[in-house]
mmCIF file of C-alpha atoms in Angstrom:
data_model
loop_
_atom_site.group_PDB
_atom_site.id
_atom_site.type_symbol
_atom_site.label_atom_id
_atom_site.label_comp_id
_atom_site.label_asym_id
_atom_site.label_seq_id
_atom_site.Cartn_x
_atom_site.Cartn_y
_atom_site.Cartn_z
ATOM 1 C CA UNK A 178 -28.394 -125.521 -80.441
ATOM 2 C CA UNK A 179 -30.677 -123.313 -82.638
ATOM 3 C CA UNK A 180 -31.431 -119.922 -82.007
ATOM 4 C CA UNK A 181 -35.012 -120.232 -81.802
ATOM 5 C CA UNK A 182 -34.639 -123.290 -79.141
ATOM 6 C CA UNK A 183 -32.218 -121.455 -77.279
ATOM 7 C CA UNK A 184 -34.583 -118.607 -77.227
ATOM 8 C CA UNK A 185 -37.124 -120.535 -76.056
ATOM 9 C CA UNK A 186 -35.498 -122.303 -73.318
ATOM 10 C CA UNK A 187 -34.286 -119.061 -72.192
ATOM 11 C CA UNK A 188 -38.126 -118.046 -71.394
ATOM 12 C CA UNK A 189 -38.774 -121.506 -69.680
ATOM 13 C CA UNK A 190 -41.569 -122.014 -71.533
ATOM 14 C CA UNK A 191 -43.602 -125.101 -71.843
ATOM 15 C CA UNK A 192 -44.722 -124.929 -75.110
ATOM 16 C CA UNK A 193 -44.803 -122.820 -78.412
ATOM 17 C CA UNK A 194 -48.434 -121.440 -77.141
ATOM 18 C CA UNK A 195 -47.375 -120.768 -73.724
ATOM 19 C CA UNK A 196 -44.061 -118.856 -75.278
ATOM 20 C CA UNK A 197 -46.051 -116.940 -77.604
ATOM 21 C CA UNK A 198 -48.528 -115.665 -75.393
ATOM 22 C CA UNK A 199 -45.641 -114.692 -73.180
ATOM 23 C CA UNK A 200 -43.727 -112.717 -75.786
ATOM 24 C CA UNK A 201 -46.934 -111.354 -76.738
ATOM 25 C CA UNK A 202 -47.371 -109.961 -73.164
ATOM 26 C CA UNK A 203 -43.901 -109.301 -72.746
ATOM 27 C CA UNK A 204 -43.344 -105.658 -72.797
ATOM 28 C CA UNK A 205 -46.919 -104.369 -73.584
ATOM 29 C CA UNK A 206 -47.583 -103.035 -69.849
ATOM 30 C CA UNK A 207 -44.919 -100.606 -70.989
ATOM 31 C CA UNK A 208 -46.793 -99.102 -73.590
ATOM 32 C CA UNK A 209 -48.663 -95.911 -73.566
ATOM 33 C CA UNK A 210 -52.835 -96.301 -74.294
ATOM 34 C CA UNK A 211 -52.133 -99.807 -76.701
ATOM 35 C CA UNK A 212 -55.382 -98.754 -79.321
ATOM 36 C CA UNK A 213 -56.574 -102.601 -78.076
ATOM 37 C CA UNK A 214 -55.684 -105.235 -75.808
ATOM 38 C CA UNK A 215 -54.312 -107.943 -78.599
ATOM 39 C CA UNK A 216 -54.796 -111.020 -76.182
ATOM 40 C CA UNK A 217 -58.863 -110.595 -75.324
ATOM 41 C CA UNK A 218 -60.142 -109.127 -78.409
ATOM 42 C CA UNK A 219 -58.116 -111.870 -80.377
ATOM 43 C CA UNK A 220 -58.932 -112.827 -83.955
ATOM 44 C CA UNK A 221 -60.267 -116.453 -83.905
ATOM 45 C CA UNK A 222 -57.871 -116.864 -86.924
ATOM 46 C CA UNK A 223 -55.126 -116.332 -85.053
ATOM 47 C CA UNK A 224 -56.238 -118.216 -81.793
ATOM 48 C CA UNK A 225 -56.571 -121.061 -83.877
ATOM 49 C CA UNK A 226 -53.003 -120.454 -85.480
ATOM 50 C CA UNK A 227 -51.212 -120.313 -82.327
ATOM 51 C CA UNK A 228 -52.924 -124.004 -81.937
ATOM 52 C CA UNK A 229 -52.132 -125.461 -84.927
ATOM 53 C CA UNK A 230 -48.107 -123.878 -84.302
ATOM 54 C CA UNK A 231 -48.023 -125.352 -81.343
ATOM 55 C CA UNK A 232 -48.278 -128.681 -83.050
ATOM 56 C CA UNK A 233 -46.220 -128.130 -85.282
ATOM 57 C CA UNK A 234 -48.549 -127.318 -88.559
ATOM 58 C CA UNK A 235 -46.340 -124.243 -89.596
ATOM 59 C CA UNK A 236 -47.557 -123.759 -92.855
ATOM 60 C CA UNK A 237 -51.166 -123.630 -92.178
ATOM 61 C CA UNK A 238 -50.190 -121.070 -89.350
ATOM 62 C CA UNK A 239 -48.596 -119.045 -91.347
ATOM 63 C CA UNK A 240 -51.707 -118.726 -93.826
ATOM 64 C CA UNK A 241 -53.713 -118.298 -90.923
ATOM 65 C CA UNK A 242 -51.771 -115.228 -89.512
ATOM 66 C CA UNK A 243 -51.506 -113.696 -92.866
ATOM 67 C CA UNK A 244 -55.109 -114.101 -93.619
ATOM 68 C CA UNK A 245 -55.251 -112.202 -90.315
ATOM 69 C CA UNK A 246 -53.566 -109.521 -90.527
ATOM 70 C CA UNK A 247 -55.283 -108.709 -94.292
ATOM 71 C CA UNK A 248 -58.213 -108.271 -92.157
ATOM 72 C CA UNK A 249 -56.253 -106.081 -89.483
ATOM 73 C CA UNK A 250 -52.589 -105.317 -90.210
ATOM 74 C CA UNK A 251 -52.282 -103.246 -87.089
ATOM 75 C CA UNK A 252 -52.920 -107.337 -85.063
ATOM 76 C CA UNK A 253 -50.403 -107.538 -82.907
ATOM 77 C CA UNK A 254 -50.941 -111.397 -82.420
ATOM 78 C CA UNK A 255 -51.392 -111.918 -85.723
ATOM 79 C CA UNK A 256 -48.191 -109.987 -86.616
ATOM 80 C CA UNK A 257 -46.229 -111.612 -84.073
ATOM 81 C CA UNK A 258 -46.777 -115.000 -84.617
ATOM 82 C CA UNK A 259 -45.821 -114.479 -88.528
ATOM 83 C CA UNK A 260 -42.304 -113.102 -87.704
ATOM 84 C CA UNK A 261 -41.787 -116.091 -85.589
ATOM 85 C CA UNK A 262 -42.424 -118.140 -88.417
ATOM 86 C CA UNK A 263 -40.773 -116.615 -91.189
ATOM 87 C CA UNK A 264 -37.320 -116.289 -88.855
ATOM 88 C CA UNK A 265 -38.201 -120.399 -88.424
ATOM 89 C CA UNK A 266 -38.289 -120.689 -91.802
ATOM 90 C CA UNK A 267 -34.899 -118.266 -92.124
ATOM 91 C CA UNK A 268 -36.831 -116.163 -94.284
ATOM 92 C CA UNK A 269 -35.283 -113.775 -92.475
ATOM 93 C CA UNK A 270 -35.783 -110.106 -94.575
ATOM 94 C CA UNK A 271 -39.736 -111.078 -94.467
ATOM 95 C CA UNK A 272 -38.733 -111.837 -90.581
ATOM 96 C CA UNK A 273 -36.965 -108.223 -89.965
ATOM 97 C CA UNK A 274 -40.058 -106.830 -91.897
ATOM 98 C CA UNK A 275 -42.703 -107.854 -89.457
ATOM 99 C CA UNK A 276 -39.873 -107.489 -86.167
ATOM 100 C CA UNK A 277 -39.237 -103.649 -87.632
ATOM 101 C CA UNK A 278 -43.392 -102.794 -87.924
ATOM 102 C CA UNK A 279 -44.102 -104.215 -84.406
ATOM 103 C CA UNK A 280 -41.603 -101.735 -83.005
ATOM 104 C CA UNK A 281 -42.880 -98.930 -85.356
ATOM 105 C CA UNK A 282 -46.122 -99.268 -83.310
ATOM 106 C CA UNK A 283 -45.020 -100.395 -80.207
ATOM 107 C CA UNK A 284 -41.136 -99.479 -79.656
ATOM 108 C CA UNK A 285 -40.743 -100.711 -76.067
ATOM 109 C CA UNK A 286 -41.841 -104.177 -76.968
ATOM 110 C CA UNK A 287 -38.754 -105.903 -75.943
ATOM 111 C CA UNK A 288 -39.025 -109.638 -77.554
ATOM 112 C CA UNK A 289 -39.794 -107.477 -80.866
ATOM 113 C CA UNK A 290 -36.540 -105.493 -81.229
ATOM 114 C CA UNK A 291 -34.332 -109.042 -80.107
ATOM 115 C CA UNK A 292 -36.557 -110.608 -82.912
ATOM 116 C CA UNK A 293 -35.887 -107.640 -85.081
ATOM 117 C CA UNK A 294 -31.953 -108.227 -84.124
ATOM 118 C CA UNK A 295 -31.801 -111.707 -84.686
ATOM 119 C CA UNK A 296 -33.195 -111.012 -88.371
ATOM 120 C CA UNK A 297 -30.765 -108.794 -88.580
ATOM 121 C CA UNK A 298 -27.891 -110.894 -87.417
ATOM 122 C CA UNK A 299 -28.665 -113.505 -89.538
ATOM 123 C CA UNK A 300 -28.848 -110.962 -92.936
ATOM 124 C CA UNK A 301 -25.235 -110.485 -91.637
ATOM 125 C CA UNK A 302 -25.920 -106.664 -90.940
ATOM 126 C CA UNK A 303 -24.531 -106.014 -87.645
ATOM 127 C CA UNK A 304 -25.001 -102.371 -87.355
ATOM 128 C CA UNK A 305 -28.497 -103.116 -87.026
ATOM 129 C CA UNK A 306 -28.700 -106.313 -85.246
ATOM 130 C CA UNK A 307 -26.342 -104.209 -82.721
ATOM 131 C CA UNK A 308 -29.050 -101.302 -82.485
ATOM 132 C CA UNK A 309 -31.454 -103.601 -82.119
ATOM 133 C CA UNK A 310 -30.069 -105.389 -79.304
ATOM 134 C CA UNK A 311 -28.849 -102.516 -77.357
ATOM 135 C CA UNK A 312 -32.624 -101.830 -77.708
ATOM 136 C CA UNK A 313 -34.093 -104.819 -76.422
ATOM 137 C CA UNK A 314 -31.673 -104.693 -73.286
ATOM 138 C CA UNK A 315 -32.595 -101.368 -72.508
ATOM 139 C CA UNK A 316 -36.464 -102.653 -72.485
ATOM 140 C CA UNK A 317 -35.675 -105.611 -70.525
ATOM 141 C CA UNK A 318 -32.418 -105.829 -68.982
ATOM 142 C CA UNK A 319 -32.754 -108.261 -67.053
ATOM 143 C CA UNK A 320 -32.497 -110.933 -69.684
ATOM 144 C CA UNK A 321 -29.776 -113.097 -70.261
ATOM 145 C CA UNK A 322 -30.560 -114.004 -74.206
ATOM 146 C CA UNK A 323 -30.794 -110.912 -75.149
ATOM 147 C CA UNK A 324 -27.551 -109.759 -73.673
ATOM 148 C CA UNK A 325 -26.356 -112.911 -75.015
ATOM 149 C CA UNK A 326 -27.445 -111.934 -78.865
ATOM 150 C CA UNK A 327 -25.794 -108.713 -78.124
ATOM 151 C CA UNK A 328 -22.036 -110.604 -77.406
ATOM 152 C CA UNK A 329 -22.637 -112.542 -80.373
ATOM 153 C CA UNK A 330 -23.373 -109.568 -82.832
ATOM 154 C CA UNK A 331 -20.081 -108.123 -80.903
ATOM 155 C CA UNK A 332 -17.743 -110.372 -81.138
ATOM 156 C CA UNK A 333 -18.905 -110.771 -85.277
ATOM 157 C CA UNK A 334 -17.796 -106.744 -85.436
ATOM 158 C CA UNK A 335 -14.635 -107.743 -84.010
ATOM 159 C CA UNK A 336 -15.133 -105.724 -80.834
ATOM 160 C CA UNK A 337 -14.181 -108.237 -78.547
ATOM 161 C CA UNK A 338 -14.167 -106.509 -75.175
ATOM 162 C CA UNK A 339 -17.692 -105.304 -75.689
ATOM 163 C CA UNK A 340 -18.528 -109.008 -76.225
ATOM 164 C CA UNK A 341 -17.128 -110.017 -72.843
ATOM 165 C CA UNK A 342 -18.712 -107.936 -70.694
ATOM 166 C CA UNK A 343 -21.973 -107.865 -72.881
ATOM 167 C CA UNK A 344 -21.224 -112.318 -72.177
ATOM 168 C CA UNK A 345 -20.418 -111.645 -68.138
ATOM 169 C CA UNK A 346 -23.528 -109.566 -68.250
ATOM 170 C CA UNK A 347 -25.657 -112.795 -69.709
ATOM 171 C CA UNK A 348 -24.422 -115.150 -67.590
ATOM 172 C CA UNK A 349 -25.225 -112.450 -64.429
ATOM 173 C CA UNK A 350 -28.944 -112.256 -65.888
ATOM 174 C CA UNK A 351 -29.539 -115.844 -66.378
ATOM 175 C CA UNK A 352 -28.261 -116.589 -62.492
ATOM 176 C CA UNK A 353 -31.051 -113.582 -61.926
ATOM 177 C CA UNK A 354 -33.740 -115.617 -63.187
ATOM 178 C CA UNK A 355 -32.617 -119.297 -62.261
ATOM 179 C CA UNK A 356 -31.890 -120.280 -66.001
ATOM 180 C CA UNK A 357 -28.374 -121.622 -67.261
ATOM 181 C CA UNK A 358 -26.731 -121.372 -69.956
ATOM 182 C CA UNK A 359 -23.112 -122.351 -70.756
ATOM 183 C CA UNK A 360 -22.704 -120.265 -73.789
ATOM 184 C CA UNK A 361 -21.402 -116.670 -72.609
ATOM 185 C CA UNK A 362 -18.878 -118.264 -70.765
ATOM 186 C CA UNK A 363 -17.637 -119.392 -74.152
ATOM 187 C CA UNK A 364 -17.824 -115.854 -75.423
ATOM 188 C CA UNK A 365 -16.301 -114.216 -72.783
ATOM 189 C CA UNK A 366 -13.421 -117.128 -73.305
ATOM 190 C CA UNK A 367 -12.617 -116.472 -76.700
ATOM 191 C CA UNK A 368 -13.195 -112.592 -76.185
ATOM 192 C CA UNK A 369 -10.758 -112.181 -73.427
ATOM 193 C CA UNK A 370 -8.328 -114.484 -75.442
ATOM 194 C CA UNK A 371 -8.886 -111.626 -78.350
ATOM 195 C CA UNK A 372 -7.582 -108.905 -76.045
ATOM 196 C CA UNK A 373 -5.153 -110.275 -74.507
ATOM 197 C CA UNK A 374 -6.697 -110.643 -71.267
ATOM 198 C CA UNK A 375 -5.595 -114.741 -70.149
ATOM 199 C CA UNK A 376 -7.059 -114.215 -66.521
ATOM 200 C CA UNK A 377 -10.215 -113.531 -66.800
ATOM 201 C CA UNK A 378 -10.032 -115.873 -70.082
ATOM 202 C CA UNK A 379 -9.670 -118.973 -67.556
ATOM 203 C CA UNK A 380 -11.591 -117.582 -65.792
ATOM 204 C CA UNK A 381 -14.387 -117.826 -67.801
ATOM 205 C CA UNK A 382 -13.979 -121.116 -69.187
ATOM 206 C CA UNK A 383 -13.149 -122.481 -66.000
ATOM 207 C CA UNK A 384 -17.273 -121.142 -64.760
ATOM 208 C CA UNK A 385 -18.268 -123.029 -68.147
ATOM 209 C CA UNK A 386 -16.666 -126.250 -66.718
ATOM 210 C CA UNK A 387 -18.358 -125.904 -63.279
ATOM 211 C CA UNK A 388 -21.625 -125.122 -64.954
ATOM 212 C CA UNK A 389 -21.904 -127.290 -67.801
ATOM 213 C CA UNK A 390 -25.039 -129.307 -68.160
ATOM 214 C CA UNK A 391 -25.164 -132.874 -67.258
ATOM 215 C CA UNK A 392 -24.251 -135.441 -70.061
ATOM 216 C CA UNK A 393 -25.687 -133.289 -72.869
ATOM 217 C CA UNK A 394 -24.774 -130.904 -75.584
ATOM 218 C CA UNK A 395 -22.708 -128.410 -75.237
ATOM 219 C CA UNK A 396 -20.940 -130.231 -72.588
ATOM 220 C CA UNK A 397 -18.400 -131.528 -75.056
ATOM 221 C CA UNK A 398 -17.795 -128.533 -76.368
ATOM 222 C CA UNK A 399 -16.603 -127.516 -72.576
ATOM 223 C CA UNK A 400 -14.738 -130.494 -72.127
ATOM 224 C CA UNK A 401 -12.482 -130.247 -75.408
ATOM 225 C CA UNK A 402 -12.135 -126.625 -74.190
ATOM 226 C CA UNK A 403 -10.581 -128.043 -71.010
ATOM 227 C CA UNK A 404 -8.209 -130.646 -72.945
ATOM 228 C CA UNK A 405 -10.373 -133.497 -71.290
ATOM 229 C CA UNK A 406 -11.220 -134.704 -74.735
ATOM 230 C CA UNK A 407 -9.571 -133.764 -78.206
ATOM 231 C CA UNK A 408 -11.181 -132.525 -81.355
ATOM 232 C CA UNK A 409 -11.933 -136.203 -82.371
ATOM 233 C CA UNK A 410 -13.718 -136.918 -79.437
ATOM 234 C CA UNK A 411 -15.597 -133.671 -79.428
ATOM 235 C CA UNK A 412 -16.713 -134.529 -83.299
ATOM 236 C CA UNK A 413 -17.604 -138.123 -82.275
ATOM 237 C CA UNK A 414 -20.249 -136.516 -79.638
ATOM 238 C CA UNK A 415 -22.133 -135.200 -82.837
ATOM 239 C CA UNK A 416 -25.895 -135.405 -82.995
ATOM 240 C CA UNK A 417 -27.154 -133.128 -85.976
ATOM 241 C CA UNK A 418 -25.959 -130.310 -88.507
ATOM 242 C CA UNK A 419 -26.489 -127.962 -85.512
ATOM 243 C CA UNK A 420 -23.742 -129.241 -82.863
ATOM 244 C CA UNK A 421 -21.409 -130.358 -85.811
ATOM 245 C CA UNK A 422 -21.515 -126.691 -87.328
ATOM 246 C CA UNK A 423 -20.794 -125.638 -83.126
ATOM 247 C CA UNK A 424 -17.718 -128.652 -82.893
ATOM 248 C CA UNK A 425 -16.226 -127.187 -85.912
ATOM 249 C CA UNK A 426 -16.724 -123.405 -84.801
ATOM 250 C CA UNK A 427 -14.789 -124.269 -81.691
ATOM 251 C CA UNK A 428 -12.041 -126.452 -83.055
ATOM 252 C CA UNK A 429 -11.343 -123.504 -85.346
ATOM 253 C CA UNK A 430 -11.497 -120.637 -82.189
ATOM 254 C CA UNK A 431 -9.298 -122.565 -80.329
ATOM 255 C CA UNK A 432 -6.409 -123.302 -83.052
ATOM 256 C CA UNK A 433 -7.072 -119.681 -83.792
ATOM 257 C CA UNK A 434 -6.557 -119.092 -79.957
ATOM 258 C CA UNK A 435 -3.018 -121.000 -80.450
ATOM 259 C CA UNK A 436 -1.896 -119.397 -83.467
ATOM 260 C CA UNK A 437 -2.804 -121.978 -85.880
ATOM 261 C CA UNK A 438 -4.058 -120.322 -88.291
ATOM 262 C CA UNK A 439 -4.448 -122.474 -91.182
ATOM 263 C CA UNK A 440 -5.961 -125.308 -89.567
ATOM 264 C CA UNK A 441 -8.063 -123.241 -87.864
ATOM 265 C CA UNK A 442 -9.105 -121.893 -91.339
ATOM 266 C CA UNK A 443 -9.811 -125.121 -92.397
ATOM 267 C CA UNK A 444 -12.284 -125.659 -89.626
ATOM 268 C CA UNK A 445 -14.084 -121.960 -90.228
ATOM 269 C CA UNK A 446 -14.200 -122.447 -93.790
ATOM 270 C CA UNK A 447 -15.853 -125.881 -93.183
ATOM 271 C CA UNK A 448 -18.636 -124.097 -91.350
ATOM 272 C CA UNK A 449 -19.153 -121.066 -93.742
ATOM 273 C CA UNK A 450 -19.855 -123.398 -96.489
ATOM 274 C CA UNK A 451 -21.928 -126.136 -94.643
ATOM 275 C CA UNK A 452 -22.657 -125.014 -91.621
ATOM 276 C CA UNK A 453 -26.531 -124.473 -90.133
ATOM 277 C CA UNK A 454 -27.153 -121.304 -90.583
ATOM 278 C CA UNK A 455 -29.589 -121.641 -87.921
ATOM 279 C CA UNK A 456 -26.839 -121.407 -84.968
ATOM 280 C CA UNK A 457 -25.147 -118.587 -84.189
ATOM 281 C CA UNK A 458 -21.768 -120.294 -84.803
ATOM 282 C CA UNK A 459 -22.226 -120.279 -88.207
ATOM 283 C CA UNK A 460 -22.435 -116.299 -88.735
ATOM 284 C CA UNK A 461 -19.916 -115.906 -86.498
ATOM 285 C CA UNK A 462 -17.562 -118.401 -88.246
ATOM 286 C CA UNK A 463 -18.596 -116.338 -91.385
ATOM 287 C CA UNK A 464 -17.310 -113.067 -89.569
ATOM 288 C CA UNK A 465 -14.455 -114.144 -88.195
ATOM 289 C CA UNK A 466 -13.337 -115.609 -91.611
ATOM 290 C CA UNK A 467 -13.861 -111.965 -93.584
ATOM 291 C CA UNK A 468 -12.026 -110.018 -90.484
ATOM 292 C CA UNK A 469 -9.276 -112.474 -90.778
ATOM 293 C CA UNK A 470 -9.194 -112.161 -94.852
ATOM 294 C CA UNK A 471 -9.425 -108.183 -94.586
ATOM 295 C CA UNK A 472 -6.231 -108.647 -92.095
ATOM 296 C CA UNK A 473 -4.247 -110.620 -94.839
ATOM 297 C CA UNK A 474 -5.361 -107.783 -97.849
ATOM 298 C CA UNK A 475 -4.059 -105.213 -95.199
ATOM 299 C CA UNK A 476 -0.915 -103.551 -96.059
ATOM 300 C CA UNK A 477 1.919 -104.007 -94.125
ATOM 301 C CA UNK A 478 3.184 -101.376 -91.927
ATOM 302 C CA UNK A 479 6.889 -101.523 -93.266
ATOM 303 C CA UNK A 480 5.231 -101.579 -96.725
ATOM 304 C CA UNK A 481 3.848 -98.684 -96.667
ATOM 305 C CA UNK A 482 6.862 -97.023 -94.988
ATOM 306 C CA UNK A 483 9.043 -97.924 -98.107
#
């Protein structure tokens, strides 16, 4: 699933206005004297962009926030709804741009520095993405997608056992808030299969099983996990570029699981050339492939010793 849906399903929101106006609200009670309040004094521009985004006319919402904020830069609304945008349209260095001056003037707006992380993550720079993240969890901890960006930027740095507890953590804040969502189970799986640590690995992926949703996506994904289905099966469940780039991403984490190294690098090489980028998946597919090419270039211990 994309990031942006999955970010939006993990605020239970309605509809892109509805979400908007949330994450525009989100962490501004927080801040100290705001120089306005951005929702009542709003710019009729930007009122009537989050309309026309909310059904769908991107481009003309776009112009409409930027014609905004030439009027006012310092428009929150404005300012937000063009980083949502440009990270839609993975024009994601614009995207970081307007995440990074929203926290310059308000830097306890959580939704902001995930936003700013997610750019970030996507650029492939995970030294930021992980400040960023830490950032947004410290703001609002009690949110399971952003503790959920925070595993995936983790286990992309290779630091595995920060990814499984930053995963268990996810899953602990989604139960907090009544939302679901099968994928930091998956992390934690492959993470604790990275250290070494089997038991809590089945664990993990045996709470995926019991929580998987109903007859929909990623549900296969769980089930070829579990051996109920093999990787044909999985790939025959296939409904767009976004769950094929996740199918493949798994196949290749679970023959790397089992050793199999080069057909797992077939699978991982698959997705870093045509993956969607839009899915987290793909970057980490992209990661995992350069730590795993690094490892080869390596030299060997009883190389060196000679």
């Amino acid at each position: 699933m994309p990031i942006l849906q999955r970010m939006i399903l993990s605020n239970l929101q309605s509809s892109c206005l509805a979400f908007l106006f949330c994450i525009l609200t989100l962490t501004l009670t927080a801040q100290k004297s705001p120089s306005y309040d951005p929702v009542l004094n709003q710019n009729p521009l930007v009122s009537d962009a989050y309309k026309l985004l909310d059904v769908g006319d991107t481009e003309q919402a776009l112009e409409n926030f930027q014609q905004a904020l030439s009027q006012n830069q310092d428009d929150l609304s404005a300012r937000l709804g063009q980083a949502m945008i440009l990270a839609e349209l993975e024009r994601h260095a614009e995207a970081f741009e307007s995440y990074d001056s929203i926290v310059q003037s308000y830097p306890r707006h959580a939704f902001a520095w995930n936003g700013r992380g997610l750019a970030a993550f996507n650029m492939e720079d995970f030294d930021t993405a992980l400040q960023s993240f830490k950032q947004a969890t410290a703001e609002q901890p009690i949110n399971g997608f952003f503790y959920e960006t925070l595993a995936w930027t983790q286990m992309c740095r290779g630091d595995f056992s920060s990814a499984a507890m930053s995963a268990k953590t996810a899953t602990l804040m989604y139960n907090r808030k009544s939302e679901n969502s099968v994928y930091p189970q998956l992390i934690a799986y492959f993470a604790y299969l990275e250290t070494g640590d089997l038991s809590n690995a089945h664990a993990s992926l045996k709470y995926a099983a019991r929580n998987k949703p109903h007859n929909r996506w990623p549900a296969p994904v769980v089930d070829y996990l579990t051996d109920t289905i093999d990787a044909g099966e999985l790939i025959s469940f296939v409904g767009d570029s976004a769950q094929e780039t996740e199918a493949h991403t798994y196949i290749g984490l679970k023959l790397r699981a089992k050793q199999q190294s080069h057909l797992a690098k077939a699978h991982l090489d698959w997705v870093a050339r045509n993956g969607d980028a839009r899915v987290f998946e793909y970057t980490l597919a992209r990661a995992l492939n350069l730590q795993d090419n690094v490892a080869l270039l390596a030299p060997k211990a009883d190389t060196e010793a000679q």
